[in-house]
């Protein structure tokens, strides 16, 4: 007997919803201007303000996935909730059991897979769409007092407005592939019935809008966990299969583009066909996402604020708790990728030591400004903001915790020495520890070194000998991430570091990343994979906060075409447009939540960038305060920046370099780089990208943004940087060590291969395009208006 398609013959149950009647003379107070105006004028004014490019790009609301609109449950992963004995306590606020919370998350994840694919498709195609997900019908225009609203059950999994297609409704089911055939058939039938019912609900609730009556509605079902084979097994007919998004559809950007373009019959020739006029499109978006309706995480600024507030919560993982609960070892080395809490453990240990022994003196020493490349161990003069960051986290009631940079400690111990002529080494660590212990012979001393570079050639003998003769001194070190790498999948960071660590210093590797959102960590892991560094494979998600997907803005093509992009006359205008597009994307974010990061403020390229960013922010009205050397020191021919005055506006964006920003955090991190092929180092294969941005993107608590140049100019900047570095290696000072000379020889050889690689390759490209295809990065258009 032939088995019928589960979706055929389905008729939605007759369930008429009340029309949301809003009298034409309804006056409301605009939350933006506090003026009384008509309802329609107020919501449109609001939507224009918070979605300035409404008619030119794709928006999604909510702007990021959050499992819970309130509370801190999404700080905990599924494993935390199911395995931790306090899982019931964590879920108390939701009135759900841990298993119910997991099931609910499974469904939300299924919806998010579809939303992310649609959003990426819309941005890439330049489509105008407004994507609403998990929209409760009872939220619609609920905040208008004059409306006679009733409690309306149900929700739209996805409700999409599109001027070219009208309305698109998507019903999402999270049924797993391993489920029974009967369950799958039931879900297909239920999804089709629900999506038809949702059309009736949409038309019923908007019956007072005349244009809605004849508005085309497209129906889709989504089963992100089912395959094409699953659909065949449940006998879905060809007609309904065209309405189904399944696992294989979502696998790649190309497969999804093929499916959706075909479904909407929306090829390039019909992109400009308008079904929903601009005023009608604007009114629908304003009604559903404006202030009159209850919407959580309406804009990217809301998502940034919410993500940063949650991520700023400081708590310890079970691994960290176990480490601190055990008897304190006198010696320890901590490793871990960015955001795994190495500095946090040192901070907690410092508090723990002074609490147990009020006479104990603890030095938390930041080595983040210590170079680990050509000038191995030398201290840089960049500001060390990590010191202030750690101080803000500390609870030091006794005043016995001293947080300082390595340079500051060198000055304290050796007042007549210039710290910037001294190199960090095991011998220097011994000299500092010896000086501090002699000055305080009767107290317990702890020295906690943070962000120590991993230098395999160091001679640890002096430190090993000192520790044997001074067992009473506590000494812990964290190893700076990025100063070592794991090249083989069979290796792990602990073994790599242990092979070159001082004897008597056991190595503990922290695995859970608490300081990045899941989308931020996905992007980071994808970058590291391209980099060839396998250390990210030993890194776990530490929370359940998705956050916004990282964004990429590429400057428009140069119009003046100079031989030297440093002297491009249109670059300020192009950067201004990119910053304006970025600012509109962020949607009224608090400026103090934004940090612009350039690579190295003492290099000529980055002095050029400093001037460019300062001037472009000034032109676009973006408040900015710079922590970098004055841009007026730039080489001749570079644009002179109008220096911002940090005291003028406490609510301003920050401009920092990678060294002063190292170890710090910001709700929004904007990395501005003219380098970029392939943008990151690749340890194998002879390829080299001048800018490894991994340390910077890992410090974004909410939104990560990249601003780059077009490929042709990227080539110029990258080659200029490579040649400049080769030149610098040819002028080694007489005081240079044999290690430095050998390092210079090896790097010169590698960098000459890089130049050959540039000359031999056939096409200019960026690995960022590959990350866009992986949907861990969204490339946003440079929008002129807004």
PDB file of C-alpha atoms in Angstrom, residues 49-154:
ATOM      1  CA  UNK A  49      16.442  55.707  14.014  1.00  0.00           C
ATOM      2  CA  UNK A  50      17.436  52.219  15.153  1.00  0.00           C
ATOM      3  CA  UNK A  51      17.461  50.553  11.718  1.00  0.00           C
ATOM      4  CA  UNK A  52      18.886  53.339   9.520  1.00  0.00           C
ATOM      5  CA  UNK A  53      19.578  51.105   6.503  1.00  0.00           C
ATOM      6  CA  UNK A  54      16.172  49.426   6.575  1.00  0.00           C
ATOM      7  CA  UNK A  55      15.629  49.771   2.821  1.00  0.00           C
ATOM      8  CA  UNK A  56      19.154  48.727   1.837  1.00  0.00           C
ATOM      9  CA  UNK A  57      20.189  45.634   3.771  1.00  0.00           C
ATOM     10  CA  UNK A  58      19.078  42.653   5.855  1.00  0.00           C
ATOM     11  CA  UNK A  59      18.314  42.884   9.568  1.00  0.00           C
ATOM     12  CA  UNK A  60      17.549  40.163  12.078  1.00  0.00           C
ATOM     13  CA  UNK A  61      15.536  40.560  15.304  1.00  0.00           C
ATOM     14  CA  UNK A  62      16.536  39.401  17.849  1.00  0.00           C
ATOM     15  CA  UNK A  63      19.976  40.442  16.663  1.00  0.00           C
ATOM     16  CA  UNK A  64      21.575  37.454  18.420  1.00  0.00           C
ATOM     17  CA  UNK A  65      20.454  34.219  20.040  1.00  0.00           C
ATOM     18  CA  UNK A  66      19.974  34.219  23.800  1.00  0.00           C
ATOM     19  CA  UNK A  67      18.481  31.126  25.381  1.00  0.00           C
ATOM     20  CA  UNK A  68      16.989  33.157  28.215  1.00  0.00           C
ATOM     21  CA  UNK A  69      15.715  36.741  28.040  1.00  0.00           C
ATOM     22  CA  UNK A  70      16.366  37.156  31.764  1.00  0.00           C
ATOM     23  CA  UNK A  71      18.703  35.646  34.341  1.00  0.00           C
ATOM     24  CA  UNK A  72      22.082  34.010  33.969  1.00  0.00           C
ATOM     25  CA  UNK A  73      21.157  30.483  32.947  1.00  0.00           C
ATOM     26  CA  UNK A  74      22.855  30.911  29.580  1.00  0.00           C
ATOM     27  CA  UNK A  75      26.185  31.353  31.362  1.00  0.00           C
ATOM     28  CA  UNK A  76      26.075  27.581  31.764  1.00  0.00           C
ATOM     29  CA  UNK A  77      26.567  25.010  29.033  1.00  0.00           C
ATOM     30  CA  UNK A  78      24.342  21.964  28.626  1.00  0.00           C
ATOM     31  CA  UNK A  79      27.024  19.896  30.349  1.00  0.00           C
ATOM     32  CA  UNK A  80      26.998  22.266  33.329  1.00  0.00           C
ATOM     33  CA  UNK A  81      23.243  21.931  33.679  1.00  0.00           C
ATOM     34  CA  UNK A  82      23.085  18.153  33.321  1.00  0.00           C
ATOM     35  CA  UNK A  83      26.279  17.112  35.119  1.00  0.00           C
ATOM     36  CA  UNK A  84      26.586  19.659  37.893  1.00  0.00           C
ATOM     37  CA  UNK A  85      24.764  18.699  41.056  1.00  0.00           C
ATOM     38  CA  UNK A  86      23.380  22.228  41.316  1.00  0.00           C
ATOM     39  CA  UNK A  87      21.711  22.019  37.918  1.00  0.00           C
ATOM     40  CA  UNK A  88      18.256  22.165  39.496  1.00  0.00           C
ATOM     41  CA  UNK A  89      19.253  25.319  41.351  1.00  0.00           C
ATOM     42  CA  UNK A  90      20.483  26.935  38.128  1.00  0.00           C
ATOM     43  CA  UNK A  91      17.199  26.243  36.362  1.00  0.00           C
ATOM     44  CA  UNK A  92      14.969  27.289  39.246  1.00  0.00           C
ATOM     45  CA  UNK A  93      14.212  30.704  37.728  1.00  0.00           C
ATOM     46  CA  UNK A  94      12.857  29.059  34.561  1.00  0.00           C
ATOM     47  CA  UNK A  95      10.627  26.604  36.469  1.00  0.00           C
ATOM     48  CA  UNK A  96      11.919  23.896  34.153  1.00  0.00           C
ATOM     49  CA  UNK A  97      13.857  20.764  34.880  1.00  0.00           C
ATOM     50  CA  UNK A  98      17.380  20.470  33.438  1.00  0.00           C
ATOM     51  CA  UNK A  99      16.143  18.028  30.774  1.00  0.00           C
ATOM     52  CA  UNK A 100      13.380  20.453  29.743  1.00  0.00           C
ATOM     53  CA  UNK A 101      15.934  23.261  29.472  1.00  0.00           C
ATOM     54  CA  UNK A 102      18.112  21.119  27.185  1.00  0.00           C
ATOM     55  CA  UNK A 103      15.147  20.234  24.938  1.00  0.00           C
ATOM     56  CA  UNK A 104      14.189  23.909  24.725  1.00  0.00           C
ATOM     57  CA  UNK A 105      17.748  24.813  23.756  1.00  0.00           C
ATOM     58  CA  UNK A 106      17.779  22.102  21.095  1.00  0.00           C
ATOM     59  CA  UNK A 107      14.775  23.747  19.431  1.00  0.00           C
ATOM     60  CA  UNK A 108      16.287  27.246  19.708  1.00  0.00           C
ATOM     61  CA  UNK A 109      19.507  25.970  18.149  1.00  0.00           C
ATOM     62  CA  UNK A 110      17.516  24.565  15.241  1.00  0.00           C
ATOM     63  CA  UNK A 111      15.842  27.936  14.685  1.00  0.00           C
ATOM     64  CA  UNK A 112      19.197  29.726  14.925  1.00  0.00           C
ATOM     65  CA  UNK A 113      20.722  27.520  12.210  1.00  0.00           C
ATOM     66  CA  UNK A 114      18.037  28.672   9.798  1.00  0.00           C
ATOM     67  CA  UNK A 115      18.185  32.328  10.914  1.00  0.00           C
ATOM     68  CA  UNK A 116      21.971  32.435  10.525  1.00  0.00           C
ATOM     69  CA  UNK A 117      21.764  30.969   7.012  1.00  0.00           C
ATOM     70  CA  UNK A 118      19.022  33.388   5.942  1.00  0.00           C
ATOM     71  CA  UNK A 119      20.832  36.384   7.436  1.00  0.00           C
ATOM     72  CA  UNK A 120      24.127  35.484   5.754  1.00  0.00           C
ATOM     73  CA  UNK A 121      22.288  34.904   2.458  1.00  0.00           C
ATOM     74  CA  UNK A 122      20.538  38.274   2.679  1.00  0.00           C
ATOM     75  CA  UNK A 123      23.748  40.177   3.448  1.00  0.00           C
ATOM     76  CA  UNK A 124      25.725  38.400   0.714  1.00  0.00           C
ATOM     77  CA  UNK A 125      23.018  38.889  -1.930  1.00  0.00           C
ATOM     78  CA  UNK A 126      22.416  42.521  -1.009  1.00  0.00           C
ATOM     79  CA  UNK A 127      18.796  41.585  -0.331  1.00  0.00           C
ATOM     80  CA  UNK A 128      16.474  43.760   1.719  1.00  0.00           C
ATOM     81  CA  UNK A 129      14.874  41.584   4.398  1.00  0.00           C
ATOM     82  CA  UNK A 130      13.686  41.877   7.976  1.00  0.00           C
ATOM     83  CA  UNK A 131      13.973  38.549   9.823  1.00  0.00           C
ATOM     84  CA  UNK A 132      11.977  38.066  13.026  1.00  0.00           C
ATOM     85  CA  UNK A 133      12.577  34.822  14.928  1.00  0.00           C
ATOM     86  CA  UNK A 134      10.645  33.171  17.764  1.00  0.00           C
ATOM     87  CA  UNK A 135       8.162  36.039  17.695  1.00  0.00           C
ATOM     88  CA  UNK A 136       5.327  35.548  20.164  1.00  0.00           C
ATOM     89  CA  UNK A 137       1.991  36.665  18.736  1.00  0.00           C
ATOM     90  CA  UNK A 138       1.031  38.119  22.115  1.00  0.00           C
ATOM     91  CA  UNK A 139       3.976  40.572  21.847  1.00  0.00           C
ATOM     92  CA  UNK A 140       2.554  42.332  18.794  1.00  0.00           C
ATOM     93  CA  UNK A 141       1.648  45.973  19.580  1.00  0.00           C
ATOM     94  CA  UNK A 142       1.057  44.940  23.187  1.00  0.00           C
ATOM     95  CA  UNK A 143       2.406  48.174  24.665  1.00  0.00           C
ATOM     96  CA  UNK A 144      -0.200  50.465  23.091  1.00  0.00           C
ATOM     97  CA  UNK A 145      -2.757  51.229  25.781  1.00  0.00           C
ATOM     98  CA  UNK A 146      -5.602  52.034  23.412  1.00  0.00           C
ATOM     99  CA  UNK A 147      -5.535  48.658  21.698  1.00  0.00           C
ATOM    100  CA  UNK A 148      -8.082  46.072  22.773  1.00  0.00           C
ATOM    101  CA  UNK A 149      -5.658  43.174  22.807  1.00  0.00           C
ATOM    102  CA  UNK A 150      -6.387  39.715  24.089  1.00  0.00           C
ATOM    103  CA  UNK A 151      -3.984  37.017  25.131  1.00  0.00           C
ATOM    104  CA  UNK A 152      -2.990  35.498  21.801  1.00  0.00           C
ATOM    105  CA  UNK A 153      -1.317  32.054  21.875  1.00  0.00           C
ATOM    106  CA  UNK A 154       1.416  30.854  19.545  1.00  0.00           C
TER     107      UNK A 154
END
